[in-house]
Amino acid sequence: MESGEDSDFSACMTSRSASSSRASFSSDNDISPTQKQEMGSGSPMAKNTTRRNLDSELKGEHLLPYDLDASKLTGLTSTPNTAASTQEDANSEPSSEIMMPPMETNRGENKVRRVTFSRQQSFIRTHDLAVNGCNQSPLLPLHGQGISDVIDALFEKGLEFAMDESDRWIPVRDTEKVLTKRAKQMQNGTFDSQKPMGNWKNAAAGMDVLVWYCPCPHDGHGSEYPMVKARGLIPCSALDIAQLLLDSDRVKQYNKMSLGRTDEQSFATGVERAEKCPATGITGEAKIVRSKSQPPLVRKPIELRILLHARRLTSEEEELKSGARYVTIARSVWETPEGTTDAEDLESTRCEMLLGVNLIRELNAPNSVNGQKLCELTTITHAVSPGIPLVIGKRVGLAAAGKYIADIRNVFE
């Protein structure tokens, strides 16, 4: 059974009130007469009575599917702990917490999922997306019926940039040398055609890590900051990387500056799920995560709060050519419609990820090495680095993008 598909509930975390959670997950045997009376009065005790352990403790390795290293551009990071949640009304505290039955990973292991129901609203920038209502407000809420429209528009925008091989992307010096040398070898017939490599333009080969940058192609918030692209081969399957990037418990494996990442709200689960969630209309997995990291020479930890979405690209024709493909998309979310924080945490600095994309393309069987699957990871980062001059931010972002590919590769070597 695939991730997130073991039941209707786990395939899509639906919004519900505290009272409906009590109806679904509590029974008279679980609640004392005193608790029942307090539940009727809406006391804090009522919020705790729905907590219920539905299975034994976790067994085996955590393999739940991302975090785009949401801070590559400024050396930022991402974070662990898993408590997914849904939302309904604004300005209220989490109402209950339960333990979901174990989900089976692609390696046949079980992982218990914790679900925390929350009603906090979140807002996301849509100035560059084709979404109804974005002209009236620079940020739209991530609740109600419009959430799938926002996520689909963000997905299309991210995929467009990740698949773009146009001349807008300017290669750094080392990448330009690699591509120029390869073009000459192909022209004179000396290029090793047996070398594992994708069948698309500017594909990565061997241990090369390719890096490009380009000016932001649209106006509006953050357009003064450049976008960065990096690409390299990883010795694993495409699903392995998708699961690594989605699993908040594993962020520190590839981000040594990470102080941890927490899953705050879950809108849909199961990166392999092709059908839309009946409650939210979302395909694949979508959640809000909060991460903190401690870059060197920075006094306060850096915090990011992002919407993280992942899905499998399902074109059978393309998969026959190159294998399975997955995409993860990330963008910062905020606590207010003005794009500000709740100002409760004064011990960290909130930064902004305007767009983070991971395009994961598996190479077909002839391109595998000694039976080991290979895939190509292309990452796009567009981040705001407040307080850092653009020239320095660009230099740091280019170096961090290449390091991100190398760090992911090290996880699987």
CSV table of N, CA and C in Angstrom, one decimal, residues 323-381:
chain,number,residue,atom,x,y,z
A,323,GLY,N,12.1,7.4,-17.0
A,323,GLY,CA,11.8,6.9,-15.7
A,323,GLY,C,10.9,7.9,-14.9
A,324,ALA,N,10.7,7.5,-13.6
A,324,ALA,CA,9.8,8.3,-12.7
A,324,ALA,C,10.3,9.7,-12.5
A,325,ARG,N,9.3,10.6,-12.3
A,325,ARG,CA,9.6,12.0,-12.1
A,325,ARG,C,8.8,12.6,-11.0
A,326,TYR,N,9.4,13.4,-10.1
A,326,TYR,CA,8.7,14.0,-9.0
A,326,TYR,C,9.1,15.5,-9.0
A,327,VAL,N,8.2,16.3,-8.5
A,327,VAL,CA,8.4,17.8,-8.3
A,327,VAL,C,8.0,18.2,-6.9
A,328,THR,N,8.9,18.9,-6.2
A,328,THR,CA,8.5,19.6,-5.0
A,328,THR,C,8.6,21.1,-5.2
A,329,ILE,N,7.6,21.8,-4.6
A,329,ILE,CA,7.5,23.2,-4.7
A,329,ILE,C,7.4,23.8,-3.3
A,330,ALA,N,8.0,25.0,-3.1
A,330,ALA,CA,8.0,25.6,-1.7
A,330,ALA,C,7.9,27.1,-1.9
A,331,ARG,N,7.1,27.7,-1.0
A,331,ARG,CA,7.0,29.2,-0.9
A,331,ARG,C,6.6,29.6,0.5
A,332,SER,N,7.2,30.7,1.0
A,332,SER,CA,6.9,31.1,2.3
A,332,SER,C,5.5,31.5,2.5
A,333,VAL,N,5.0,31.2,3.7
A,333,VAL,CA,3.6,31.6,4.1
A,333,VAL,C,3.8,32.5,5.4
A,334,TRP,N,2.7,33.3,5.6
A,334,TRP,CA,2.7,34.3,6.7
A,334,TRP,C,1.5,34.2,7.6
A,335,GLU,N,1.6,34.8,8.7
A,335,GLU,CA,0.5,34.7,9.7
A,335,GLU,C,-0.6,35.8,9.5
A,336,THR,N,-0.2,36.8,8.7
A,336,THR,CA,-1.2,37.9,8.5
A,336,THR,C,-1.4,38.2,7.0
A,337,PRO,N,-2.5,38.8,6.6
A,337,PRO,CA,-2.7,39.2,5.2
A,337,PRO,C,-1.7,40.2,4.7
A,338,GLU,N,-0.9,40.9,5.6
A,338,GLU,CA,0.0,41.9,5.2
A,338,GLU,C,1.4,41.3,4.9
A,339,GLY,N,1.6,40.0,5.1
A,339,GLY,CA,2.8,39.3,4.9
A,339,GLY,C,3.8,39.6,6.1
A,340,THR,N,3.3,39.5,7.3
A,340,THR,CA,4.1,39.7,8.5
A,340,THR,C,3.9,38.5,9.4
A,341,THR,N,4.8,38.4,10.4
A,341,THR,CA,4.8,37.3,11.3
A,341,THR,C,3.8,37.6,12.5
A,342,ASP,N,3.6,36.6,13.4
A,342,ASP,CA,2.9,36.9,14.6
A,342,ASP,C,3.7,37.6,15.7
A,343,ALA,N,5.0,37.8,15.4
A,343,ALA,CA,5.9,38.5,16.3
A,343,ALA,C,6.1,37.9,17.7
A,344,GLU,N,5.7,36.6,17.8
A,344,GLU,CA,5.9,36.0,19.1
A,344,GLU,C,7.3,35.5,19.4
A,345,ASP,N,8.0,35.1,18.3
A,345,ASP,CA,9.4,34.6,18.4
A,345,ASP,C,10.4,35.7,18.1
A,346,LEU,N,11.0,36.2,19.2
A,346,LEU,CA,12.0,37.3,19.0
A,346,LEU,C,13.4,36.8,19.0
A,347,GLU,N,13.5,35.4,19.1
A,347,GLU,CA,14.9,34.9,19.2
A,347,GLU,C,15.4,34.4,17.8
A,348,SER,N,14.6,34.6,16.7
A,348,SER,CA,15.0,34.2,15.4
A,348,SER,C,14.6,35.2,14.4
A,349,THR,N,15.2,35.2,13.2
A,349,THR,CA,15.0,36.1,12.1
A,349,THR,C,14.2,35.4,11.0
A,350,ARG,N,13.0,35.9,10.7
A,350,ARG,CA,12.2,35.3,9.6
A,350,ARG,C,12.7,35.7,8.3
A,351,CYS,N,13.0,34.8,7.4
A,351,CYS,CA,13.4,35.1,6.0
A,351,CYS,C,12.3,34.6,5.1
A,352,GLU,N,12.5,34.9,3.8
A,352,GLU,CA,11.4,34.5,2.9
A,352,GLU,C,11.9,33.7,1.7
A,353,MET,N,11.3,32.6,1.4
A,353,MET,CA,11.5,31.9,0.2
A,353,MET,C,10.4,32.2,-0.8
A,354,LEU,N,10.7,32.9,-1.9
A,354,LEU,CA,9.8,33.3,-2.9
A,354,LEU,C,9.4,32.1,-3.7
A,355,LEU,N,10.4,31.2,-4.0
A,355,LEU,CA,10.1,30.0,-4.8
A,355,LEU,C,11.3,29.0,-4.6
A,356,GLY,N,10.9,27.8,-4.2
A,356,GLY,CA,11.9,26.7,-4.2
A,356,GLY,C,11.3,25.5,-4.9
A,357,VAL,N,12.1,25.0,-5.8
A,357,VAL,CA,11.7,23.9,-6.7
A,357,VAL,C,12.7,22.8,-6.7
A,358,ASN,N,12.3,21.5,-6.6
A,358,ASN,CA,13.1,20.4,-6.9
A,358,ASN,C,12.5,19.5,-8.0
A,359,LEU,N,13.1,19.4,-9.1
A,359,LEU,CA,12.7,18.5,-10.2
A,359,LEU,C,13.5,17.3,-10.2
A,360,ILE,N,12.9,16.1,-9.9
A,360,ILE,CA,13.7,14.9,-9.8
A,360,ILE,C,13.3,14.0,-10.9
A,361,ARG,N,14.3,13.7,-11.8
A,361,ARG,CA,14.0,12.8,-13.0
A,361,ARG,C,14.9,11.6,-12.9
A,362,GLU,N,14.3,10.5,-12.9
A,362,GLU,CA,15.0,9.2,-12.9
A,362,GLU,C,15.5,8.8,-14.3
A,363,LEU,N,16.8,8.4,-14.3
A,363,LEU,CA,17.3,7.9,-15.6
A,363,LEU,C,16.8,6.5,-15.9
A,364,ASN,N,16.6,6.2,-17.2
A,364,ASN,CA,16.1,4.9,-17.6
A,364,ASN,C,17.1,3.8,-17.3
A,365,ALA,N,16.7,2.5,-17.4
A,365,ALA,CA,17.5,1.4,-17.0
A,365,ALA,C,18.9,1.4,-17.7
A,366,PRO,N,19.1,1.6,-19.0
A,366,PRO,CA,20.4,1.6,-19.5
A,366,PRO,C,21.4,2.6,-18.9
A,367,ASN,N,20.9,3.6,-18.3
A,367,ASN,CA,21.7,4.6,-17.7
A,367,ASN,C,22.1,4.3,-16.2
A,368,SER,N,21.6,3.2,-15.7
A,368,SER,CA,21.9,2.8,-14.3
A,368,SER,C,23.4,2.3,-14.2
A,369,VAL,N,23.9,2.3,-13.0
A,369,VAL,CA,25.3,1.9,-12.8
A,369,VAL,C,25.4,0.7,-11.9
A,370,ASN,N,25.8,-0.4,-12.4
A,370,ASN,CA,25.9,-1.6,-11.6
A,370,ASN,C,24.6,-2.0,-10.9
A,371,GLY,N,23.5,-1.8,-11.6
A,371,GLY,CA,22.2,-2.1,-11.0
A,371,GLY,C,21.6,-1.0,-10.1
A,372,GLN,N,22.4,0.0,-9.8
A,372,GLN,CA,22.0,1.1,-8.9
A,372,GLN,C,21.2,2.2,-9.8
A,373,LYS,N,20.0,2.6,-9.3
A,373,LYS,CA,19.3,3.6,-10.0
A,373,LYS,C,20.0,4.9,-9.9
A,374,LEU,N,19.8,5.8,-10.9
A,374,LEU,CA,20.4,7.1,-10.9
A,374,LEU,C,19.2,8.1,-11.2
A,375,CYS,N,19.3,9.2,-10.6
A,375,CYS,CA,18.3,10.3,-11.0
A,375,CYS,C,19.0,11.6,-11.0
A,376,GLU,N,18.4,12.5,-11.8
A,376,GLU,CA,19.0,13.9,-11.8
A,376,GLU,C,18.1,14.8,-11.0
A,377,LEU,N,18.8,15.6,-10.2
A,377,LEU,CA,18.1,16.6,-9.3
A,377,LEU,C,18.4,18.0,-9.8
A,378,THR,N,17.3,18.7,-10.2
A,378,THR,CA,17.4,20.1,-10.6
A,378,THR,C,16.7,20.9,-9.5
A,379,THR,N,17.4,21.9,-9.0
A,379,THR,CA,16.8,22.7,-7.9
A,379,THR,C,16.8,24.2,-8.3
A,380,ILE,N,15.7,24.9,-8.0
A,380,ILE,CA,15.6,26.3,-8.3
A,380,ILE,C,15.3,27.0,-7.0
A,381,THR,N,16.0,28.1,-6.8
A,381,THR,CA,15.9,28.9,-5.5
A,381,THR,C,15.7,30.4,-5.9
